[in-house]
Structures are given as C-alpha cells and as structure tokens.
Amino acid sequence: MNNTKQEIIFKNYLFILSIIFLLGCILISYFFIFAAAQQVLLFVLTSPLLLILFILSKLASGGIRKNNSFSCLLIFSFLVVGIYSLVRVITSAANSQISLIYILYFLISSVLFLLTLILWRKSVISRFDLKTLSPTEALSYKALAEVVIGDYKTEGYSFDTTVKDFDKYLSIFDSSKKSSAKMVYLAAQFLPLIFFNLPLSWMGIEERKDFIQKRFFKATGLVLTIMRSAKQLVYFVYYGNKPSFKSTGYKLFEDRERFNKMPKEPDPEPLDIKYITNAAEIQTDICVIGSGAAGAVEAYNLAKNTGKKVTILEKGKYYIPQKDFTNIESEMIGMLYKDGALELTQDFDLAILQGNCVGGSTVINNGICFRTPASVLNNWEKIGAKIDSDKLEKYFDSVENIIGSVSLVRNPPITNEGANRFYKGAENLNLNPEWFKTNFGTCGGSGYCNIGCKYNRKLSMLLNYLPLAQKEGVEIIADCEVLKIQTRGKNAEKIICKNSSGTKFTISAKQVVVAAGAIASSSILLKSGIKKNVGTRLSFNITTPMMAEFPDVVNSFDGVQMCCYIKGNGFLVETTFNPPGTSALIMQGWFEKLNERMKIYTHFATAAPVVGSEPNGAVKLDLFGNTTVDYKMTNGDFQKLKEGMKTLCKIFLAANADCVLPSSYDEIVIKSEKDLGLIDNMVKKPEDISLSTAHPQGGNPLSDNKEIGAVDSNFRVHGFNNLYVCDASVFPTGVMVNPQLSIMGIANYAADIISSTI
Ligand SMILES: Cc1cc2nc3c(=O)[nH]c(=O)nc-3n(C[C@H](O)[C@H](O)[C@H](O)COP(=O)(O)OP(=O)(O)OC[C@H]3O[C@@H](n4cnc5c(N)ncnc54)[C@H](O)[C@@H]3O)c2cc1C
C-alpha cells in the first residue's frame, strides 16, 4: 500500500532530522579537534548523543512502516534526554556552563519530542484511517493479526485493512466497554516488557509467535483474559469481513443462487421517529422507557386502552432494515448490539448479548417463541409473584396473533442442513426433536437473524407492535438514554435523558413505565436512588456453542440460524449457526488449528446446550456509578450445562459427524461416545469454555413480598404510585426457555393492569 501524505511528511521530517544530527555531530567534532580545549565538555555531552539520534532518525526514515520501532525509539530518546536534562538543571549550580548546556538540551529535546510524537501519531492515524484506536493500539492489533492469522491471510485482504475494519467496528458504537477492548491491545503491546522482551509490534513475526505461544498458552487470570479477548477480536473482524469469505467458502445471501428466488415483498413504511437535539422539556401522559419486546407491547396497549399520550424513550438509534443493514457482522454488531456485544460479567466469564436500537433485542433475535412453562409460573407464585395463568394464555394468543408465530417445518434450504442433520441425529436417539415456533414472515433463510433481517422477514417489533403503536398516536424518541428518574415522595416526576452528543433534556410524565430490559432497568432504578431489592435475582439462559465437523459440505450458514431443539433433563439443546466472524469466535483452537478449521467452515454445524440459571446474579453500580453484573455460575447449573454438552455430542455423532468441538480453550475433540469423559475431565470450571447469554432476566423481581420484590403484582415499584417496571427484569426466576414471548405476553398483561389503575 502506498504511503499516505502524512507518512511522507513524517518520512521527510525524519530525513531532515537525520541530516541535522549528522551535521551537528560533525561540527562539534570539528570544534573539538581544531578549537580550544574548553570545548571538551560540550563534545563529550553532545557528540555521541547526536550520533545515536542520527542513526535512529536515519533508520526510521528508511522505512516509515517497516521501521516504526526506530521512530518510537527516537521519540523515547527525546523524552529521556528531556527528563535527564531537567533533572540536571535542577541539581546543578545556577549559571554554571553545565547548567546552560542542560537548559538548552531540555528545550531542544522537548520541542523535538512533541513535534516527532505529533507527526508520528498523524502518520499512523492516516495509515489506518483511525477514528477510535490509538496508533499504539492499532499497531498492536496488527501485530497480533500477523501472528494469529499469519500465512492464512486471504490474498487481497491486508492486515492494514483488518485494522481499519476493527477500528470501524469500534467507532460505530458508543460505550465505556470500548475502552476495555482498546486497553486489551495496549496491554498486549507492553506485556512482553515484563518478560524482558521487546514490545509486541517491535518483535519479528516468528519471535512474536514463539513469545505468544510460550507465555500465553498456559496463562491464567488477567493475562489469559487479555490474550483471549485480543485473539478473539482479531478472528471476529478478520473472518467477519468480505475479503476473507473466499477462504471460508462463505457466501453473502445476495450472492447465493436462491436470493433472487425469494418471493419479493414491498418494503414496509419507515417509522416516524423523533430526535431531541436541544435542552428541551417535554410533557407527556405516559412514558415508556425502552422500545423492545416489552416496551413496544406496553406502549401500544397503554395508548389503545387509555387514549392518553404515550411516549417511548429509546436509547438506541433507529435503523431502517432495507436501507441501513449491511449483512456484514462487525458493522451490524457494532450498530445493533448494546456495547457492541462487548458486555461481560465482572469476572469476564459470561458474555451478555442485548439489543441497543429501536425495537430492542427483537431486532437481533431469532424469533423463537415459547410460552412460559406452567412450572415456572407455579414457582413464581410461591415467591409472591401472582400472575393469573389463564389470563396470560389469552395474552399469548393475542401476541402470537400480532407477531405471527408459526412452527418451522423441515424445509431445506430454509431450515439449514446442519440443523436438519441434528434433527435426524436426535430422532435416531429417540430424543423427540421439535422444530421451533418462530415469528417469521415468508423467510428466505438468509441466516442473518442475529445481525438484523435486512429483508424484513423476521417480524421484530419494528414490523408489528411499533407501527401499531404509532397508529395509536405513540411518539417514539430515539437516541434518548434515560440517565435517571427524579422522584418526590411516592411519585416519579421527571426523567433526565441525554442524546449521543451529550445534550441533556427532560421528560415530565404522569406515569412512568420502565422497560429498558434486564440489567438496564435495574441500573436506571439504582441510579435514581431506588434500591430496595433492585438488582437482585438476576438470572440467565446460559449457553456454550459447540461445533460439529462433518466429512462433507453442509453449508449451515445457508438457512435459518436456529431451527430445532430437544428438551433434556434441566437443559435444552438448540441448533444455531452463525456467519464466519461469529463462528470464528466460538471455534476451538489457536493459530493454525483455528485457521485450518475455518478453511472447512462449510463442513460445520452448531448447536448449544441452554441452561436456565439460578437467580444468583446481581446488577450493581461501581464506585464511579457504572453498571456491573456480578455473577458466578453455580455448580448445579454448571453440571447441567455439561450434561447438555454431552447430549449435544451424542446427537451430532448419531448424525455421522466426524467430531464435535466444545468452544474450549484447550483442545477437546469428541470423536465418539468414548471421548465424552473428556468433558468431565477437561471442562472443570466455567472459564474453561466460552459462555454467553442472550437472555438475561430478573434484577427487579416481581413479588408482593416486600422482602423479595422490587415491584408488586401490579408491576408497580414498591413504595411508588406512578412508577412501573415491566420487561425481562421483573422475572423473579428465569423462564428456562427463550423468553421473548413470555416478555411480550406479560407486557400485554401488565399494560392492561396498569391501564386499569391510572
Ligand atoms: C442475539 C439474541 C437472540 C435472541 N433470540 C431469541 C429468540 O429467538 N427467542 C426468544 O424468545 N428470545 C430471544 N432473545 C431474547 C429476547 O429478544 C429478549 O429477551 C427480549 O427482547 C427482551 O425484552 P426486553 O423488552 O426486556 O428488552 P429489550 O428487547 O432488549 O429492549 C430494551 C430496550 O431498552 C433500551 N434501553 C436500555 N437502556 C435504556 C436507557 N437507559 N434509556 C432508554 N432506553 C434504554 C434498549 O436499547 C432496548 O432497545 C434473543 C436475544 C438476543 C440478544
């Protein structure tokens, strides 16, 4: 790639510096040899230094990219000389000759330090077109990519472009979690210093690879977390972007033959969205915070039932699928996911996935619909959460009618081939597999549910409840993050919000319904000073995806992502499949192993055991007021997960898979049932495998028992007259199945109760 204008300026600057240093060195030597003896001091102090600076600047200017380490050394030398000179100025006698020389040194080195640093930064920023990463972070990311992808690099996809794609992903979303991702690369760059090695990007490739293998394969604690995350973000971006697709055999939906055969449908009308850009004060009757599964259903029903003015406040932005969605994983995940999908529990063991856009998590979910199991409702009743189950069934009927929930049937290629094989394997073992009920329209099987369906065939809130709500006069304000609710006595009075540019504004409402989803709803209440039982009883449906390798091409990417499942004892096993970026995240192995496996990406199928956890998690605020999730998987839940993993292996093996790979950090290859013991022997702790959840629940438990509940059975926050919560956060335990239908049904149920009390 050609040097940028800034790089050429920096190169010329270094070249001029090298000439100045060389001339300086010659001149001083000349004076020493031919002039008076008192110049000895000046010569001794200056000449060797100028020689070193000449060598460094000459080498750096010789290859602005290749010899970047010399530019850094030069900058570092100016810094050292500056600091040393300052110390000498302070410690030497005033007006002495030495002192004057050091004052001069200090001034010159400070100017050179700043100027060189600025020009160096500009040159690296322009090389990678950086918007978010610092130059050091970008160079560290590239250094790691050169090692973890290495010779597997696809022709035409340079590592410089991978850095640009990573920077682009980070610059799409606005979150404090971004700094953690950046820190990982800063740490990776300087960690080798602790082991007396050069910084990561300064080492040669072979040396760097040896170092990473030697030091980090068996690393533990924070170092392990840093290296895992650093590696995973490289694979995610590299394999998730178009130029690498030819190496995996992946095809974008629009490049597949059947794309043109998908029945055409007219594009839906975009929603009418409002944005607030000034310090306004807005009045409304009922304010619903959040536009996801719960908020959309509530807003529609509250407006329809009461005829009052209802306003939805949504933190995320509004995207029009057919216009804004690109089908590129890193772009869409940056755009649609909360924190760009980088949210983790405090101990980094569990990744939490949620939506952050108008329509909430329904825009990125798989449309699977389960009614709440009766056993769960019975258990809730014991905890003081009284939900009339007969009434709830009617709400489920109504919701299913609106969102269009129907059962999938085996229909290749709409149901993907990996899932078809799973179904067959489960049938062979008499495990009674079932196809999911989903809220899809005439689905084309693009496989893009989790990155938003550009074709509007997954019927998210964008396509049903939100348009219906707008017909009832509901106003939707997007890019509106609720910071806190101001309360007076037993009443919620004002809602303090800000947009992504930082402008704050206020909404006054007579009734406030919080539906910002699990974690965020608890966070809003905690930030508003409402603490009683808030943040407690957080639970998750926890999964660990496993990849099954088949001897032939399966092309699981070509079809609906999640198709069928089996019920186990304390767990479900659900099929799933992701485009290559996300698949690389869960693919077992490092270096060649992982890249070799990605080369046969088309041979894999994926499924995941799903365990509804105990409600032992908590949402908290840290010392700086940031939201944190405190969760440690219980042993009971971990054992259920491992049972699920073993059942999953058996099913794929019964479907003639060559082997099944857990997403473990050690190499565990299950080739036959004899190998199942490896799961017990090698998966000893939750951190031995990658864990994720897309279904956080709880945090504001529903219970009339004031010692347990944050909200009562009327969905009113205990102790308040006009403040309600209804979304996944009110579930006092997890529903143990995919929760969207439970959330929508209960939101409809709650909206009718709230309407009758205001
Ligand atoms: C990748 C993925 C796949 C899934 N697949 C399925 C599936 O197939 N079936 C299923 O049943 N479930 C699925 N789920 C889960 C399901 O979508 C969620 O459980 C459900 O949408 C949660 O509903 P909610 O209303 O509680 O929260 P959400 O739908 O997440 O809505 C909350 C909204 O509040 C907004 N918000 C947050 N904080 C603030 C704030 N401070 N101010 C203003 N607004 C705020 C958020 O941006 C969001 O739009 C999936 C989830 C994910 C992430």
mmCIF file of N, CA and C and ligand atoms in Angstrom, residues 289-295 313-316 337 353-362 364-370 450 480-483 515-518 520-521 524 562 694-696 726-729 738-741 743, ligand 1:
data_model
loop_
_atom_site.group_PDB
_atom_site.id
_atom_site.type_symbol
_atom_site.label_atom_id
_atom_site.label_comp_id
_atom_site.label_asym_id
_atom_site.label_seq_id
_atom_site.Cartn_x
_atom_site.Cartn_y
_atom_site.Cartn_z
ATOM 1 N N ILE A 289 -40.041 3.574 28.934
ATOM 2 C CA ILE A 289 -38.590 3.623 28.677
ATOM 3 C C ILE A 289 -38.169 2.302 28.052
ATOM 4 N N GLY A 290 -37.781 2.334 26.779
ATOM 5 C CA GLY A 290 -37.380 1.115 26.063
ATOM 6 C C GLY A 290 -38.408 0.753 25.005
ATOM 7 N N SER A 291 -37.920 0.317 23.831
ATOM 8 C CA SER A 291 -38.838 0.020 22.714
ATOM 9 C C SER A 291 -38.715 -1.424 22.261
ATOM 10 N N GLY A 292 -38.261 -2.317 23.184
ATOM 11 C CA GLY A 292 -38.056 -3.718 22.799
ATOM 12 C C GLY A 292 -39.300 -4.558 22.977
ATOM 13 N N ALA A 293 -39.088 -5.850 23.249
ATOM 14 C CA ALA A 293 -40.195 -6.802 23.360
ATOM 15 C C ALA A 293 -41.262 -6.294 24.324
ATOM 16 N N ALA A 294 -40.835 -5.763 25.470
ATOM 17 C CA ALA A 294 -41.814 -5.312 26.469
ATOM 18 C C ALA A 294 -42.318 -3.902 26.148
ATOM 19 N N GLY A 295 -41.404 -2.972 25.941
ATOM 20 C CA GLY A 295 -41.786 -1.558 25.778
ATOM 21 C C GLY A 295 -42.745 -1.347 24.624
ATOM 22 N N LEU A 313 -39.204 6.285 25.082
ATOM 23 C CA LEU A 313 -37.840 6.821 25.074
ATOM 24 C C LEU A 313 -36.895 5.658 24.798
ATOM 25 N N GLU A 314 -36.112 5.747 23.765
ATOM 26 C CA GLU A 314 -35.234 4.639 23.383
ATOM 27 C C GLU A 314 -33.789 5.124 23.254
ATOM 28 N N LYS A 315 -32.919 4.429 23.974
ATOM 29 C CA LYS A 315 -31.511 4.812 23.971
ATOM 30 C C LYS A 315 -30.853 4.645 22.589
ATOM 31 N N GLY A 316 -31.200 3.559 21.927
ATOM 32 C CA GLY A 316 -30.554 3.264 20.639
ATOM 33 C C GLY A 316 -31.100 4.121 19.522
ATOM 34 N N TYR A 337 -26.006 -3.922 18.660
ATOM 35 C CA TYR A 337 -25.857 -4.565 19.968
ATOM 36 C C TYR A 337 -25.443 -3.557 21.036
ATOM 37 N N LEU A 353 -25.403 -10.626 25.683
ATOM 38 C CA LEU A 353 -25.800 -10.006 24.413
ATOM 39 C C LEU A 353 -27.198 -9.411 24.536
ATOM 40 N N GLN A 354 -27.333 -8.142 24.160
ATOM 41 C CA GLN A 354 -28.640 -7.476 24.171
ATOM 42 C C GLN A 354 -28.680 -6.460 23.033
ATOM 43 N N GLY A 355 -29.876 -6.075 22.661
ATOM 44 C CA GLY A 355 -30.018 -5.099 21.578
ATOM 45 C C GLY A 355 -29.927 -3.674 22.078
ATOM 46 N N ASN A 356 -29.582 -2.772 21.163
ATOM 47 C CA ASN A 356 -29.496 -1.345 21.501
ATOM 48 C C ASN A 356 -29.914 -0.539 20.282
ATOM 49 N N CYS A 357 -31.212 -0.564 20.012
ATOM 50 C CA CYS A 357 -31.737 0.150 18.843
ATOM 51 C C CYS A 357 -33.248 0.200 19.007
ATOM 52 N N VAL A 358 -33.918 0.992 18.183
ATOM 53 C CA VAL A 358 -35.382 0.983 18.239
ATOM 54 C C VAL A 358 -35.833 -0.439 17.867
ATOM 55 N N GLY A 359 -36.673 -1.031 18.726
ATOM 56 C CA GLY A 359 -37.084 -2.434 18.538
ATOM 57 C C GLY A 359 -36.363 -3.368 19.505
ATOM 58 N N GLY A 360 -35.302 -2.832 20.151
ATOM 59 C CA GLY A 360 -34.584 -3.594 21.183
ATOM 60 C C GLY A 360 -34.021 -4.907 20.670
ATOM 61 N N SER A 361 -33.937 -5.883 21.572
ATOM 62 C CA SER A 361 -33.306 -7.166 21.221
ATOM 63 C C SER A 361 -34.100 -7.928 20.171
ATOM 64 N N THR A 362 -35.374 -7.537 19.940
ATOM 65 C CA THR A 362 -36.148 -8.293 18.938
ATOM 66 C C THR A 362 -35.575 -8.100 17.529
ATOM 67 N N ILE A 364 -32.503 -8.264 16.753
ATOM 68 C CA ILE A 364 -31.367 -9.175 16.535
ATOM 69 C C ILE A 364 -31.665 -10.581 17.043
ATOM 70 N N ASN A 365 -32.913 -10.829 17.424
ATOM 71 C CA ASN A 365 -33.146 -12.166 17.982
ATOM 72 C C ASN A 365 -33.548 -13.160 16.901
ATOM 73 N N ASN A 366 -33.751 -14.404 17.322
ATOM 74 C CA ASN A 366 -34.016 -15.464 16.350
ATOM 75 C C ASN A 366 -35.490 -15.763 16.181
ATOM 76 N N GLY A 367 -36.319 -14.956 16.822
ATOM 77 C CA GLY A 367 -37.764 -15.100 16.617
ATOM 78 C C GLY A 367 -38.386 -16.352 17.217
ATOM 79 N N ILE A 368 -37.649 -17.040 18.087
ATOM 80 C CA ILE A 368 -38.184 -18.290 18.661
ATOM 81 C C ILE A 368 -39.232 -17.950 19.718
ATOM 82 N N CYS A 369 -40.347 -18.664 19.670
ATOM 83 C CA CYS A 369 -41.445 -18.353 20.596
ATOM 84 C C CYS A 369 -41.785 -19.562 21.467
ATOM 85 N N PHE A 370 -41.661 -19.393 22.769
ATOM 86 C CA PHE A 370 -42.111 -20.398 23.741
ATOM 87 C C PHE A 370 -43.050 -19.705 24.720
ATOM 88 N N ASN A 450 -29.450 -12.759 13.651
ATOM 89 C CA ASN A 450 -28.700 -12.100 14.734
ATOM 90 C C ASN A 450 -27.995 -10.825 14.298
ATOM 91 N N CYS A 480 -32.104 8.477 22.896
ATOM 92 C CA CYS A 480 -32.548 9.148 24.116
ATOM 93 C C CYS A 480 -32.257 8.203 25.291
ATOM 94 N N GLU A 481 -31.103 8.365 25.887
ATOM 95 C CA GLU A 481 -30.727 7.495 27.005
ATOM 96 C C GLU A 481 -31.275 8.067 28.305
ATOM 97 N N VAL A 482 -32.065 7.271 29.001
ATOM 98 C CA VAL A 482 -32.561 7.727 30.302
ATOM 99 C C VAL A 482 -31.432 7.567 31.317
ATOM 100 N N LEU A 483 -31.072 8.674 31.940
ATOM 101 C CA LEU A 483 -29.996 8.634 32.936
ATOM 102 C C LEU A 483 -30.559 8.304 34.305
ATOM 103 N N ALA A 515 -39.020 -0.145 30.862
ATOM 104 C CA ALA A 515 -38.962 -1.396 30.080
ATOM 105 C C ALA A 515 -37.667 -1.400 29.278
ATOM 106 N N ALA A 516 -36.575 -1.100 29.971
ATOM 107 C CA ALA A 516 -35.274 -0.981 29.285
ATOM 108 C C ALA A 516 -34.530 -2.310 29.234
ATOM 109 N N GLY A 517 -35.197 -3.392 29.653
ATOM 110 C CA GLY A 517 -34.585 -4.722 29.603
ATOM 111 C C GLY A 517 -33.853 -5.046 30.894
ATOM 112 N N ALA A 518 -33.582 -6.353 31.066
ATOM 113 C CA ALA A 518 -32.835 -6.783 32.258
ATOM 114 C C ALA A 518 -31.504 -6.036 32.262
ATOM 115 N N ALA A 520 -30.403 -3.039 32.325
ATOM 116 C CA ALA A 520 -30.565 -1.580 32.172
ATOM 117 C C ALA A 520 -31.687 -1.053 33.060
ATOM 118 N N SER A 521 -32.792 -1.800 33.178
ATOM 119 C CA SER A 521 -33.896 -1.301 34.013
ATOM 120 C C SER A 521 -33.460 -1.215 35.472
ATOM 121 N N ILE A 524 -31.196 1.828 35.824
ATOM 122 C CA ILE A 524 -31.924 3.114 35.868
ATOM 123 C C ILE A 524 -32.490 3.343 37.276
ATOM 124 N N MET A 562 -31.534 -20.607 13.705
ATOM 125 C CA MET A 562 -31.952 -21.528 14.782
ATOM 126 C C MET A 562 -33.216 -22.249 14.324
ATOM 127 N N ALA A 694 -27.971 -14.613 25.792
ATOM 128 C CA ALA A 694 -28.712 -13.555 25.097
ATOM 129 C C ALA A 694 -30.025 -13.327 25.832
ATOM 130 N N HIS A 695 -30.163 -13.988 26.997
ATOM 131 C CA HIS A 695 -31.433 -13.944 27.720
ATOM 132 C C HIS A 695 -31.247 -13.571 29.191
ATOM 133 N N PRO A 696 -30.719 -12.396 29.499
ATOM 134 C CA PRO A 696 -30.690 -12.017 30.916
ATOM 135 C C PRO A 696 -32.111 -11.741 31.397
ATOM 136 N N CYS A 726 -41.945 -3.209 33.712
ATOM 137 C CA CYS A 726 -42.340 -4.493 33.133
ATOM 138 C C CYS A 726 -41.494 -4.794 31.904
ATOM 139 N N ASP A 727 -40.626 -5.744 32.054
ATOM 140 C CA ASP A 727 -39.797 -6.276 30.968
ATOM 141 C C ASP A 727 -39.142 -7.538 31.528
ATOM 142 N N ALA A 728 -38.078 -8.015 30.874
ATOM 143 C CA ALA A 728 -37.440 -9.248 31.354
ATOM 144 C C ALA A 728 -36.937 -9.100 32.782
ATOM 145 N N SER A 729 -36.737 -7.864 33.232
ATOM 146 C CA SER A 729 -36.144 -7.666 34.563
ATOM 147 C C SER A 729 -37.077 -8.045 35.708
ATOM 148 N N ASN A 738 -36.507 -19.791 25.794
ATOM 149 C CA ASN A 738 -36.258 -18.490 25.156
ATOM 150 C C ASN A 738 -37.396 -17.547 25.550
ATOM 151 N N PRO A 739 -37.056 -16.343 26.040
ATOM 152 C CA PRO A 739 -38.065 -15.601 26.806
ATOM 153 C C PRO A 739 -38.926 -14.575 26.063
ATOM 154 N N GLN A 740 -38.692 -14.330 24.756
ATOM 155 C CA GLN A 740 -39.381 -13.166 24.178
ATOM 156 C C GLN A 740 -40.901 -13.236 24.284
ATOM 157 N N LEU A 741 -41.475 -14.421 24.057
ATOM 158 C CA LEU A 741 -42.937 -14.499 24.096
ATOM 159 C C LEU A 741 -43.444 -14.293 25.526
ATOM 160 N N ILE A 743 -42.050 -12.416 27.691
ATOM 161 C CA ILE A 743 -41.924 -10.976 27.958
ATOM 162 C C ILE A 743 -43.077 -10.214 27.290
HETATM 163 C C1 LIG B 1 -28.864 -12.371 19.794
HETATM 164 C C2 LIG B 1 -30.181 -12.609 20.507
HETATM 165 C C3 LIG B 1 -31.022 -13.636 20.088
HETATM 166 C C4 LIG B 1 -32.199 -13.874 20.769
HETATM 167 N N1 LIG B 1 -33.076 -14.824 20.308
HETATM 168 C C5 LIG B 1 -34.249 -15.021 20.948
HETATM 169 C C6 LIG B 1 -35.218 -15.924 20.443
HETATM 170 O O1 LIG B 1 -35.056 -16.487 19.371
HETATM 171 N N2 LIG B 1 -36.333 -16.121 21.158
HETATM 172 C C7 LIG B 1 -36.556 -15.504 22.347
HETATM 173 O O2 LIG B 1 -37.554 -15.800 22.986
HETATM 174 N N3 LIG B 1 -35.692 -14.598 22.814
HETATM 175 C C8 LIG B 1 -34.567 -14.313 22.133
HETATM 176 N N4 LIG B 1 -33.712 -13.371 22.572
HETATM 177 C C9 LIG B 1 -34.055 -12.640 23.792
HETATM 178 C C10 LIG B 1 -35.154 -11.630 23.601
HETATM 179 O O3 LIG B 1 -35.008 -10.928 22.402
HETATM 180 C C11 LIG B 1 -35.106 -10.693 24.790
HETATM 181 O O4 LIG B 1 -35.229 -11.469 25.958
HETATM 182 C C12 LIG B 1 -36.211 -9.681 24.776
HETATM 183 O O5 LIG B 1 -36.184 -8.909 23.613
HETATM 184 C C13 LIG B 1 -36.049 -8.764 25.988
HETATM 185 O O6 LIG B 1 -37.088 -7.865 26.002
HETATM 186 P P1 LIG B 1 -36.995 -6.542 26.880
HETATM 187 O O7 LIG B 1 -38.111 -5.675 26.475
HETATM 188 O O8 LIG B 1 -36.849 -6.916 28.290
HETATM 189 O O9 LIG B 1 -35.608 -5.896 26.439
HETATM 190 P P2 LIG B 1 -35.126 -5.437 25.004
HETATM 191 O O10 LIG B 1 -35.907 -6.087 23.933
HETATM 192 O O11 LIG B 1 -33.668 -5.627 24.991
HETATM 193 O O12 LIG B 1 -35.491 -3.893 24.975
HETATM 194 C C14 LIG B 1 -34.929 -2.982 25.881
HETATM 195 C C15 LIG B 1 -34.730 -1.654 25.168
HETATM 196 O O13 LIG B 1 -34.432 -0.654 26.126
HETATM 197 C C16 LIG B 1 -33.430 0.190 25.614
HETATM 198 N N5 LIG B 1 -32.724 0.826 26.725
HETATM 199 C C17 LIG B 1 -31.789 0.277 27.531
HETATM 200 N N6 LIG B 1 -31.334 1.195 28.427
HETATM 201 C C18 LIG B 1 -32.015 2.338 28.169
HETATM 202 C C19 LIG B 1 -31.972 3.640 28.749
HETATM 203 N N7 LIG B 1 -31.170 3.927 29.762
HETATM 204 N N8 LIG B 1 -32.776 4.590 28.213
HETATM 205 C C20 LIG B 1 -33.616 4.311 27.173
HETATM 206 N N9 LIG B 1 -33.682 3.082 26.592
HETATM 207 C C21 LIG B 1 -32.897 2.116 27.098
HETATM 208 C C22 LIG B 1 -32.548 -0.752 24.824
HETATM 209 O O14 LIG B 1 -31.783 -0.047 23.865
HETATM 210 C C23 LIG B 1 -33.569 -1.677 24.194
HETATM 211 O O15 LIG B 1 -34.000 -1.210 22.948
HETATM 212 C C24 LIG B 1 -32.540 -13.093 21.898
HETATM 213 C C25 LIG B 1 -31.707 -12.049 22.286
HETATM 214 C C26 LIG B 1 -30.542 -11.797 21.596
HETATM 215 C C27 LIG B 1 -29.653 -10.682 22.043
#
